[in-house]
Structure formats: structure tokens, C-alpha cells
JSON list of C-alpha atoms in Angstrom, two decimals:
[
{"chain": "A", "resi": 877, "resn": "MET", "atom": "CA", "xyz": [-5.06, 19.67, -1.34]},
{"chain": "A", "resi": 878, "resn": "LYS", "atom": "CA", "xyz": [-8.63, 19.12, 0.10]},
{"chain": "A", "resi": 879, "resn": "LEU", "atom": "CA", "xyz": [-7.34, 20.14, 3.63]},
{"chain": "A", "resi": 880, "resn": "SER", "atom": "CA", "xyz": [-6.08, 23.54, 2.20]},
{"chain": "A", "resi": 881, "resn": "VAL", "atom": "CA", "xyz": [-9.51, 24.18, 0.40]},
{"chain": "A", "resi": 882, "resn": "LEU", "atom": "CA", "xyz": [-11.46, 23.54, 3.50]},
{"chain": "A", "resi": 883, "resn": "ILE", "atom": "CA", "xyz": [-9.40, 25.75, 5.53]},
{"chain": "A", "resi": 884, "resn": "ALA", "atom": "CA", "xyz": [-9.55, 28.41, 2.88]},
{"chain": "A", "resi": 885, "resn": "PHE", "atom": "CA", "xyz": [-13.51, 27.92, 2.78]},
{"chain": "A", "resi": 886, "resn": "SER", "atom": "CA", "xyz": [-13.83, 28.01, 6.66]},
{"chain": "A", "resi": 887, "resn": "LEU", "atom": "CA", "xyz": [-11.61, 31.10, 6.86]},
{"chain": "A", "resi": 888, "resn": "SER", "atom": "CA", "xyz": [-13.33, 32.97, 4.26]},
{"chain": "A", "resi": 889, "resn": "LEU", "atom": "CA", "xyz": [-16.77, 32.16, 5.83]},
{"chain": "A", "resi": 890, "resn": "GLY", "atom": "CA", "xyz": [-15.46, 32.94, 9.22]},
{"chain": "A", "resi": 891, "resn": "ALA", "atom": "CA", "xyz": [-14.08, 36.31, 8.23]},
{"chain": "A", "resi": 892, "resn": "THR", "atom": "CA", "xyz": [-17.56, 37.43, 7.07]},
{"chain": "A", "resi": 893, "resn": "ALA", "atom": "CA", "xyz": [-20.02, 35.22, 9.25]},
{"chain": "A", "resi": 894, "resn": "PHE", "atom": "CA", "xyz": [-19.84, 37.23, 12.59]},
{"chain": "A", "resi": 895, "resn": "ALA", "atom": "CA", "xyz": [-19.20, 40.65, 11.30]},
{"chain": "A", "resi": 896, "resn": "PRO", "atom": "CA", "xyz": [-21.54, 43.46, 11.80]},
{"chain": "A", "resi": 897, "resn": "ALA", "atom": "CA", "xyz": [-23.43, 44.80, 8.90]},
{"chain": "A", "resi": 898, "resn": "LYS", "atom": "CA", "xyz": [-21.38, 46.35, 6.17]},
{"chain": "A", "resi": 899, "resn": "SER", "atom": "CA", "xyz": [-21.28, 50.11, 6.88]},
{"chain": "A", "resi": 900, "resn": "ALA", "atom": "CA", "xyz": [-17.60, 50.70, 6.48]},
{"chain": "A", "resi": 901, "resn": "PRO", "atom": "CA", "xyz": [-16.98, 52.87, 3.24]},
{"chain": "A", "resi": 902, "resn": "ALA", "atom": "CA", "xyz": [-15.27, 51.02, 0.59]},
{"chain": "A", "resi": 903, "resn": "ARG", "atom": "CA", "xyz": [-11.79, 52.07, -0.28]},
{"chain": "A", "resi": 904, "resn": "THR", "atom": "CA", "xyz": [-10.72, 52.51, -3.83]},
{"chain": "A", "resi": 905, "resn": "SER", "atom": "CA", "xyz": [-7.56, 50.89, -5.29]},
{"chain": "A", "resi": 906, "resn": "GLN", "atom": "CA", "xyz": [-5.19, 52.17, -8.08]},
{"chain": "A", "resi": 907, "resn": "LEU", "atom": "CA", "xyz": [-7.19, 50.23, -10.41]},
{"chain": "A", "resi": 908, "resn": "ASN", "atom": "CA", "xyz": [-10.34, 51.98, -9.23]},
{"chain": "A", "resi": 909, "resn": "ALA", "atom": "CA", "xyz": [-11.82, 48.60, -7.84]},
{"chain": "A", "resi": 910, "resn": "ALA", "atom": "CA", "xyz": [-13.69, 49.18, -4.63]},
{"chain": "A", "resi": 911, "resn": "VAL", "atom": "CA", "xyz": [-12.28, 47.07, -1.86]},
{"chain": "A", "resi": 912, "resn": "GLU", "atom": "CA", "xyz": [-13.64, 46.76, 1.62]},
{"chain": "A", "resi": 913, "resn": "ARG", "atom": "CA", "xyz": [-11.58, 45.88, 4.58]},
{"chain": "A", "resi": 914, "resn": "ARG", "atom": "CA", "xyz": [-13.35, 42.74, 5.19]},
{"chain": "A", "resi": 915, "resn": "THR", "atom": "CA", "xyz": [-13.20, 41.55, 1.65]},
{"chain": "A", "resi": 916, "resn": "PHE", "atom": "CA", "xyz": [-9.52, 42.21, 1.72]},
{"chain": "A", "resi": 917, "resn": "VAL", "atom": "CA", "xyz": [-8.88, 40.30, 4.82]},
{"chain": "A", "resi": 918, "resn": "ALA", "atom": "CA", "xyz": [-11.05, 37.30, 3.70]},
{"chain": "A", "resi": 919, "resn": "GLY", "atom": "CA", "xyz": [-9.12, 37.28, 0.45]},
{"chain": "A", "resi": 920, "resn": "LEU", "atom": "CA", "xyz": [-5.68, 37.46, 2.21]},
{"chain": "A", "resi": 921, "resn": "ALA", "atom": "CA", "xyz": [-6.82, 34.55, 4.56]},
{"chain": "A", "resi": 922, "resn": "THR", "atom": "CA", "xyz": [-7.66, 32.63, 1.61]},
{"chain": "A", "resi": 923, "resn": "VAL", "atom": "CA", "xyz": [-4.56, 33.10, -0.16]},
{"chain": "A", "resi": 924, "resn": "ALA", "atom": "CA", "xyz": [-2.51, 32.35, 3.20]},
{"chain": "A", "resi": 925, "resn": "ALA", "atom": "CA", "xyz": [-4.37, 29.11, 3.67]},
{"chain": "A", "resi": 926, "resn": "ALA", "atom": "CA", "xyz": [-3.96, 27.92, 0.06]},
{"chain": "A", "resi": 927, "resn": "SER", "atom": "CA", "xyz": [-0.38, 28.73, -0.10]},
{"chain": "A", "resi": 928, "resn": "VAL", "atom": "CA", "xyz": [0.44, 26.43, 3.00]},
{"chain": "A", "resi": 929, "resn": "PRO", "atom": "CA", "xyz": [2.41, 23.46, 1.55]},
{"chain": "A", "resi": 930, "resn": "LEU", "atom": "CA", "xyz": [0.96, 20.15, 2.36]},
{"chain": "A", "resi": 931, "resn": "ALA", "atom": "CA", "xyz": [2.99, 16.84, 2.42]},
{"chain": "A", "resi": 932, "resn": "ALA", "atom": "CA", "xyz": [1.09, 15.29, -0.54]},
{"chain": "A", "resi": 933, "resn": "ASN", "atom": "CA", "xyz": [3.56, 12.39, -1.00]},
{"chain": "A", "resi": 934, "resn": "ALA", "atom": "CA", "xyz": [5.45, 12.66, 2.07]},
{"chain": "A", "resi": 935, "resn": "TYR", "atom": "CA", "xyz": [4.35, 9.24, 3.50]},
{"chain": "A", "resi": 936, "resn": "SER", "atom": "CA", "xyz": [7.03, 7.09, 4.81]},
{"chain": "A", "resi": 937, "resn": "PRO", "atom": "CA", "xyz": [6.44, 3.45, 4.89]},
{"chain": "A", "resi": 938, "resn": "GLU", "atom": "CA", "xyz": [6.53, 1.59, 8.11]},
{"chain": "A", "resi": 939, "resn": "TYR", "atom": "CA", "xyz": [6.87, -2.05, 9.08]},
{"chain": "A", "resi": 940, "resn": "LYS", "atom": "CA", "xyz": [3.08, -2.14, 10.32]},
{"chain": "A", "resi": 941, "resn": "ASP", "atom": "CA", "xyz": [2.14, -1.25, 6.64]},
{"chain": "A", "resi": 942, "resn": "ILE", "atom": "CA", "xyz": [3.77, -4.59, 5.31]},
{"chain": "A", "resi": 943, "resn": "ARG", "atom": "CA", "xyz": [3.52, -6.79, 8.42]},
{"chain": "A", "resi": 944, "resn": "GLN", "atom": "CA", "xyz": [1.11, -9.33, 6.49]},
{"chain": "A", "resi": 945, "resn": "ILE", "atom": "CA", "xyz": [3.39, -9.47, 3.44]},
{"chain": "A", "resi": 946, "resn": "TYR", "atom": "CA", "xyz": [6.28, -10.16, 5.76]},
{"chain": "A", "resi": 947, "resn": "GLY", "atom": "CA", "xyz": [4.27, -12.62, 7.58]},
{"chain": "A", "resi": 948, "resn": "LEU", "atom": "CA", "xyz": [3.49, -14.39, 4.25]},
{"chain": "A", "resi": 949, "resn": "GLY", "atom": "CA", "xyz": [7.21, -14.51, 3.38]},
{"chain": "A", "resi": 950, "resn": "VAL", "atom": "CA", "xyz": [8.13, -16.02, 6.66]},
{"chain": "A", "resi": 951, "resn": "SER", "atom": "CA", "xyz": [5.18, -18.58, 6.58]},
{"chain": "A", "resi": 952, "resn": "LEU", "atom": "CA", "xyz": [6.82, -19.76, 3.12]},
{"chain": "A", "resi": 953, "resn": "ASP", "atom": "CA", "xyz": [9.79, -20.98, 4.99]},
{"chain": "A", "resi": 954, "resn": "LYS", "atom": "CA", "xyz": [7.57, -23.42, 6.96]},
{"chain": "A", "resi": 955, "resn": "LEU", "atom": "CA", "xyz": [5.66, -24.35, 3.85]},
{"chain": "A", "resi": 956, "resn": "LEU", "atom": "CA", "xyz": [8.92, -25.03, 2.13]},
{"chain": "A", "resi": 957, "resn": "GLU", "atom": "CA", "xyz": [9.87, -27.60, 4.95]},
{"chain": "A", "resi": 958, "resn": "LYS", "atom": "CA", "xyz": [6.45, -29.28, 4.52]},
{"chain": "A", "resi": 959, "resn": "VAL", "atom": "CA", "xyz": [6.53, -29.58, 0.68]},
{"chain": "A", "resi": 960, "resn": "SER", "atom": "CA", "xyz": [10.07, -30.76, 0.53]},
{"chain": "A", "resi": 961, "resn": "ASP", "atom": "CA", "xyz": [9.09, -33.95, 2.39]},
{"chain": "A", "resi": 962, "resn": "PRO", "atom": "CA", "xyz": [6.42, -36.08, 0.56]},
{"chain": "A", "resi": 963, "resn": "ASP", "atom": "CA", "xyz": [5.30, -37.50, 4.08]},
{"chain": "A", "resi": 964, "resn": "LYS", "atom": "CA", "xyz": [4.26, -33.94, 5.05]},
{"chain": "A", "resi": 965, "resn": "PHE", "atom": "CA", "xyz": [1.98, -33.15, 2.06]},
{"chain": "A", "resi": 966, "resn": "ASP", "atom": "CA", "xyz": [-1.06, -33.56, 4.23]},
{"chain": "A", "resi": 967, "resn": "ALA", "atom": "CA", "xyz": [0.16, -30.76, 6.50]},
{"chain": "A", "resi": 968, "resn": "ALA", "atom": "CA", "xyz": [1.06, -28.52, 3.63]},
{"chain": "A", "resi": 969, "resn": "LEU", "atom": "CA", "xyz": [-2.22, -29.11, 1.90]},
{"chain": "A", "resi": 970, "resn": "ASP", "atom": "CA", "xyz": [-4.10, -28.02, 5.12]},
{"chain": "A", "resi": 971, "resn": "GLY", "atom": "CA", "xyz": [-2.39, -24.62, 4.80]},
{"chain": "A", "resi": 972, "resn": "LEU", "atom": "CA", "xyz": [-2.68, -24.25, 0.97]},
{"chain": "A", "resi": 973, "resn": "VAL", "atom": "CA", "xyz": [-6.43, -24.95, 1.22]},
{"chain": "A", "resi": 974, "resn": "ALA", "atom": "CA", "xyz": [-6.87, -22.21, 3.72]},
{"chain": "A", "resi": 975, "resn": "PHE", "atom": "CA", "xyz": [-4.66, -19.98, 1.44]},
{"chain": "A", "resi": 976, "resn": "ASN", "atom": "CA", "xyz": [-6.84, -20.63, -1.48]},
{"chain": "A", "resi": 977, "resn": "ARG", "atom": "CA", "xyz": [-9.98, -19.75, 0.37]},
{"chain": "A", "resi": 978, "resn": "ASP", "atom": "CA", "xyz": [-8.89, -15.93, -0.36]},
{"chain": "A", "resi": 979, "resn": "PRO", "atom": "CA", "xyz": [-5.94, -15.96, -2.60]},
{"chain": "A", "resi": 980, "resn": "ASP", "atom": "CA", "xyz": [-6.40, -12.26, -3.27]},
{"chain": "A", "resi": 981, "resn": "PHE", "atom": "CA", "xyz": [-5.95, -11.28, 0.16]},
{"chain": "A", "resi": 982, "resn": "PHE", "atom": "CA", "xyz": [-2.29, -10.49, -0.13]},
{"chain": "A", "resi": 983, "resn": "VAL", "atom": "CA", "xyz": [-2.74, -8.91, -3.33]},
{"chain": "A", "resi": 984, "resn": "GLY", "atom": "CA", "xyz": [-5.44, -6.40, -2.04]},
{"chain": "A", "resi": 985, "resn": "TYR", "atom": "CA", "xyz": [-3.15, -5.83, 1.10]},
{"chain": "A", "resi": 986, "resn": "ALA", "atom": "CA", "xyz": [-0.09, -4.93, -1.32]},
{"chain": "A", "resi": 987, "resn": "ARG", "atom": "CA", "xyz": [-2.38, -2.77, -3.44]},
{"chain": "A", "resi": 988, "resn": "ASN", "atom": "CA", "xyz": [-3.57, -0.81, -0.16]},
{"chain": "A", "resi": 989, "resn": "PHE", "atom": "CA", "xyz": [0.18, -0.47, 0.92]},
{"chain": "A", "resi": 990, "resn": "ILE", "atom": "CA", "xyz": [1.11, 0.88, -2.53]},
{"chain": "A", "resi": 991, "resn": "GLY", "atom": "CA", "xyz": [-1.85, 3.15, -2.61]},
{"chain": "A", "resi": 992, "resn": "LYS", "atom": "CA", "xyz": [-0.46, 4.92, 0.40]},
{"chain": "A", "resi": 993, "resn": "VAL", "atom": "CA", "xyz": [2.89, 5.13, -0.92]},
{"chain": "A", "resi": 994, "resn": "VAL", "atom": "CA", "xyz": [2.34, 6.13, -4.63]},
{"chain": "A", "resi": 995, "resn": "LYS", "atom": "CA", "xyz": [0.65, 9.20, -5.42]},
{"chain": "A", "resi": 996, "resn": "ASN", "atom": "CA", "xyz": [-0.80, 8.21, -8.96]},
{"chain": "A", "resi": 997, "resn": "ASN", "atom": "CA", "xyz": [-1.53, 5.08, -10.65]},
{"chain": "A", "resi": 998, "resn": "ALA", "atom": "CA", "xyz": [-0.93, 2.73, -7.68]},
{"chain": "A", "resi": 999, "resn": "ILE", "atom": "CA", "xyz": [-2.67, -0.26, -9.46]},
{"chain": "A", "resi": 1000, "resn": "ALA", "atom": "CA", "xyz": [-0.17, -0.15, -12.23]},
{"chain": "A", "resi": 1001, "resn": "ASP", "atom": "CA", "xyz": [2.77, -0.27, -9.89]},
{"chain": "A", "resi": 1002, "resn": "PRO", "atom": "CA", "xyz": [4.93, -3.36, -10.89]},
{"chain": "A", "resi": 1003, "resn": "ARG", "atom": "CA", "xyz": [5.13, -4.30, -7.11]},
{"chain": "A", "resi": 1004, "resn": "ASN", "atom": "CA", "xyz": [1.44, -5.50, -7.42]},
{"chain": "A", "resi": 1005, "resn": "GLY", "atom": "CA", "xyz": [2.56, -8.11, -9.86]},
{"chain": "A", "resi": 1006, "resn": "TYR", "atom": "CA", "xyz": [5.19, -9.41, -7.46]},
{"chain": "A", "resi": 1007, "resn": "ILE", "atom": "CA", "xyz": [2.58, -10.35, -5.05]},
{"chain": "A", "resi": 1008, "resn": "ARG", "atom": "CA", "xyz": [0.04, -11.48, -7.50]},
{"chain": "A", "resi": 1009, "resn": "GLN", "atom": "CA", "xyz": [2.48, -13.94, -8.99]},
{"chain": "A", "resi": 1010, "resn": "ALA", "atom": "CA", "xyz": [3.80, -15.09, -5.62]},
{"chain": "A", "resi": 1011, "resn": "SER", "atom": "CA", "xyz": [0.10, -15.84, -4.64]},
{"chain": "A", "resi": 1012, "resn": "ASN", "atom": "CA", "xyz": [-0.47, -17.69, -7.95]},
{"chain": "A", "resi": 1013, "resn": "LEU", "atom": "CA", "xyz": [2.63, -19.72, -7.34]},
{"chain": "A", "resi": 1014, "resn": "ILE", "atom": "CA", "xyz": [1.56, -20.69, -3.89]},
{"chain": "A", "resi": 1015, "resn": "GLY", "atom": "CA", "xyz": [-2.06, -21.40, -4.68]},
{"chain": "A", "resi": 1016, "resn": "SER", "atom": "CA", "xyz": [-0.93, -23.70, -7.47]},
{"chain": "A", "resi": 1017, "resn": "CYS", "atom": "CA", "xyz": [0.97, -25.96, -5.18]},
{"chain": "A", "resi": 1018, "resn": "GLN", "atom": "CA", "xyz": [-2.31, -27.16, -3.86]},
{"chain": "A", "resi": 1019, "resn": "GLY", "atom": "CA", "xyz": [-3.16, -28.91, -7.16]},
{"chain": "A", "resi": 1020, "resn": "LEU", "atom": "CA", "xyz": [0.43, -30.02, -7.52]},
{"chain": "A", "resi": 1021, "resn": "LEU", "atom": "CA", "xyz": [0.54, -31.79, -4.02]},
{"chain": "A", "resi": 1022, "resn": "GLU", "atom": "CA", "xyz": [-2.92, -33.45, -4.56]},
{"chain": "A", "resi": 1023, "resn": "GLY", "atom": "CA", "xyz": [-1.74, -34.91, -8.00]},
{"chain": "A", "resi": 1024, "resn": "ARG", "atom": "CA", "xyz": [-3.78, -32.94, -10.49]},
{"chain": "A", "resi": 1025, "resn": "GLU", "atom": "CA", "xyz": [-0.83, -31.87, -12.35]},
{"chain": "A", "resi": 1026, "resn": "GLY", "atom": "CA", "xyz": [0.58, -35.35, -13.28]},
{"chain": "A", "resi": 1027, "resn": "LEU", "atom": "CA", "xyz": [3.48, -35.34, -10.78]},
{"chain": "A", "resi": 1028, "resn": "THR", "atom": "CA", "xyz": [3.56, -37.37, -7.44]},
{"chain": "A", "resi": 1029, "resn": "GLY", "atom": "CA", "xyz": [5.98, -38.07, -4.86]},
{"chain": "A", "resi": 1030, "resn": "LYS", "atom": "CA", "xyz": [9.52, -36.68, -5.07]},
{"chain": "A", "resi": 1031, "resn": "ALA", "atom": "CA", "xyz": [8.91, -34.97, -8.42]},
{"chain": "A", "resi": 1032, "resn": "ALA", "atom": "CA", "xyz": [5.97, -33.18, -7.10]},
{"chain": "A", "resi": 1033, "resn": "SER", "atom": "CA", "xyz": [7.91, -32.21, -4.08]},
{"chain": "A", "resi": 1034, "resn": "ASP", "atom": "CA", "xyz": [10.85, -30.84, -6.27]},
{"chain": "A", "resi": 1035, "resn": "GLU", "atom": "CA", "xyz": [8.26, -28.81, -8.36]},
{"chain": "A", "resi": 1036, "resn": "ALA", "atom": "CA", "xyz": [6.57, -27.44, -5.19]},
{"chain": "A", "resi": 1037, "resn": "VAL", "atom": "CA", "xyz": [10.05, -26.54, -3.69]},
{"chain": "A", "resi": 1038, "resn": "LYS", "atom": "CA", "xyz": [10.76, -24.68, -6.88]},
{"chain": "A", "resi": 1039, "resn": "ARG", "atom": "CA", "xyz": [7.43, -22.66, -6.72]},
{"chain": "A", "resi": 1040, "resn": "VAL", "atom": "CA", "xyz": [7.62, -21.73, -3.07]},
{"chain": "A", "resi": 1041, "resn": "LYS", "atom": "CA", "xyz": [11.15, -20.62, -3.60]},
{"chain": "A", "resi": 1042, "resn": "GLU", "atom": "CA", "xyz": [10.29, -18.32, -6.45]},
{"chain": "A", "resi": 1043, "resn": "ALA", "atom": "CA", "xyz": [7.33, -17.04, -4.38]},
{"chain": "A", "resi": 1044, "resn": "GLN", "atom": "CA", "xyz": [9.77, -16.25, -1.57]},
{"chain": "A", "resi": 1045, "resn": "ASN", "atom": "CA", "xyz": [11.96, -14.28, -4.01]},
{"chain": "A", "resi": 1046, "resn": "LEU", "atom": "CA", "xyz": [9.05, -12.35, -5.31]},
{"chain": "A", "resi": 1047, "resn": "VAL", "atom": "CA", "xyz": [7.99, -11.41, -1.81]},
{"chain": "A", "resi": 1048, "resn": "ALA", "atom": "CA", "xyz": [11.52, -10.42, -0.85]},
{"chain": "A", "resi": 1049, "resn": "LYS", "atom": "CA", "xyz": [11.54, -8.28, -3.98]},
{"chain": "A", "resi": 1050, "resn": "PHE", "atom": "CA", "xyz": [8.44, -6.45, -2.76]},
{"chain": "A", "resi": 1051, "resn": "LEU", "atom": "CA", "xyz": [9.72, -5.94, 0.54]},
{"chain": "A", "resi": 1052, "resn": "ALA", "atom": "CA", "xyz": [13.13, -4.65, -0.74]},
{"chain": "A", "resi": 1053, "resn": "GLU", "atom": "CA", "xyz": [11.30, -2.20, -2.93]},
{"chain": "A", "resi": 1054, "resn": "SER", "atom": "CA", "xyz": [8.82, -1.23, -0.26]},
{"chain": "A", "resi": 1055, "resn": "GLY", "atom": "CA", "xyz": [11.07, 1.42, 1.30]},
{"chain": "A", "resi": 1056, "resn": "VAL", "atom": "CA", "xyz": [10.54, -0.03, 4.94]},
{"chain": "A", "resi": 1057, "resn": "GLU", "atom": "CA", "xyz": [13.71, 0.30, 6.93]},
{"chain": "A", "resi": 1058, "resn": "ASP", "atom": "CA", "xyz": [13.27, -2.57, 9.46]},
{"chain": "A", "resi": 1059, "resn": "GLU", "atom": "CA", "xyz": [16.02, -5.15, 10.56]},
{"chain": "A", "resi": 1060, "resn": "LYS", "atom": "CA", "xyz": [13.63, -8.23, 10.12]},
{"chain": "A", "resi": 1061, "resn": "VAL", "atom": "CA", "xyz": [12.61, -7.01, 6.62]},
{"chain": "A", "resi": 1062, "resn": "GLN", "atom": "CA", "xyz": [16.25, -6.48, 5.62]},
{"chain": "A", "resi": 1063, "resn": "ALA", "atom": "CA", "xyz": [17.26, -9.97, 7.03]},
{"chain": "A", "resi": 1064, "resn": "PHE", "atom": "CA", "xyz": [14.43, -11.70, 5.10]},
{"chain": "A", "resi": 1065, "resn": "VAL", "atom": "CA", "xyz": [15.40, -9.77, 1.92]},
{"chain": "A", "resi": 1066, "resn": "ALA", "atom": "CA", "xyz": [19.04, -10.85, 2.38]},
{"chain": "A", "resi": 1067, "resn": "ALA", "atom": "CA", "xyz": [18.06, -14.59, 3.08]},
{"chain": "A", "resi": 1068, "resn": "HIS", "atom": "CA", "xyz": [16.24, -14.54, -0.11]},
{"chain": "A", "resi": 1069, "resn": "PRO", "atom": "CA", "xyz": [17.95, -12.95, -3.00]}
]
């Protein structure tokens, strides 16, 4: 819409900007309105520019738009391996500490993606909730593995596996509803129903 207004404005200015002084006699229409040729051409150009249909919501999502979200889902497979073995908790904690430095990164990334795809009210789109919930689940594993939630050893491992799998399912749900047609994305979604 902004582009058509800009085009119309520039065409209307261009129609009169370099024209010689108005010396042509005005023509009268049936309604007894004085219409000059330049005014008529400027009005016609404005109407033509404004009537050009623009693709307001014709954006088709691509893999590059959700690459980071897909990367999050794939990295959860590696995290799942680490949290399933209590001996590898330290390796898992390194990644979780790094993740918790900016836990809203993926939420913001998802919001930006949805803002491109959805015309109005992208913030209220339910897909934002999928990534927010997945990020909260992933971030909560740090306290769990550090023993701050009262579970240790195998019990903590089982709970962490449960949370990571739920986060994977939420990421897969986001990817499935993203509209991106890519083999890697579809394979990830199929692997995490």
C-alpha cells in the first residue's frame, strides 16, 4: 500500500513539475467542472498507480527464514543424548548455560518469522507460544541437572529427557505449521510427531 501511494504521489508531481506554464484553455465537462488536460492526466496517473494490485500478503516462507528454529530442533537431538546419561550432565550443562544467556533469542526469531508471514497481529499467533514453551522447557533443564529441583541421577535424567522430547515436539509443531516446504524440515517433523 505504501508503494502505491509513493508511486501515485511521484506520478502526480511528475505530471506537473516540468510542464510549461498553464496557458491551455480549460475544458468544461458535462458537470460544468473546469478540467485541464494536465489535471486530467495527473488524476488518471494517480488512479492507475493506486489501482495496481500489490502482493500484500503473498509472502511464501522459505527454509532460510526458519533455519535457526530448525537448528534448535536438531540440536535438541544432541541434548537428548547428553541428558539421558547422568555421566554426561556436565556436557549438557555447558550447552544449557549458553542457551540460558539469551533464552528469548528463538522466541524473537519466531516472532520475526511470523511477522513476515502473518499480515495482522503476529504477536498473538499461537506459533509464538510453541517456541516460547519449548525455550522454557529447555532452559528449565539447567536447574534440573544442577539438582536445584530435588531430583538427581537417573530421576533427573528421566525428567530432563521428558522435557527435551516435549520441546522437540513443540519445535516440530512450529515447523509443521510454518508453511515451509523443505525435505529436512519435513523429515524432522515426521521424526517428532
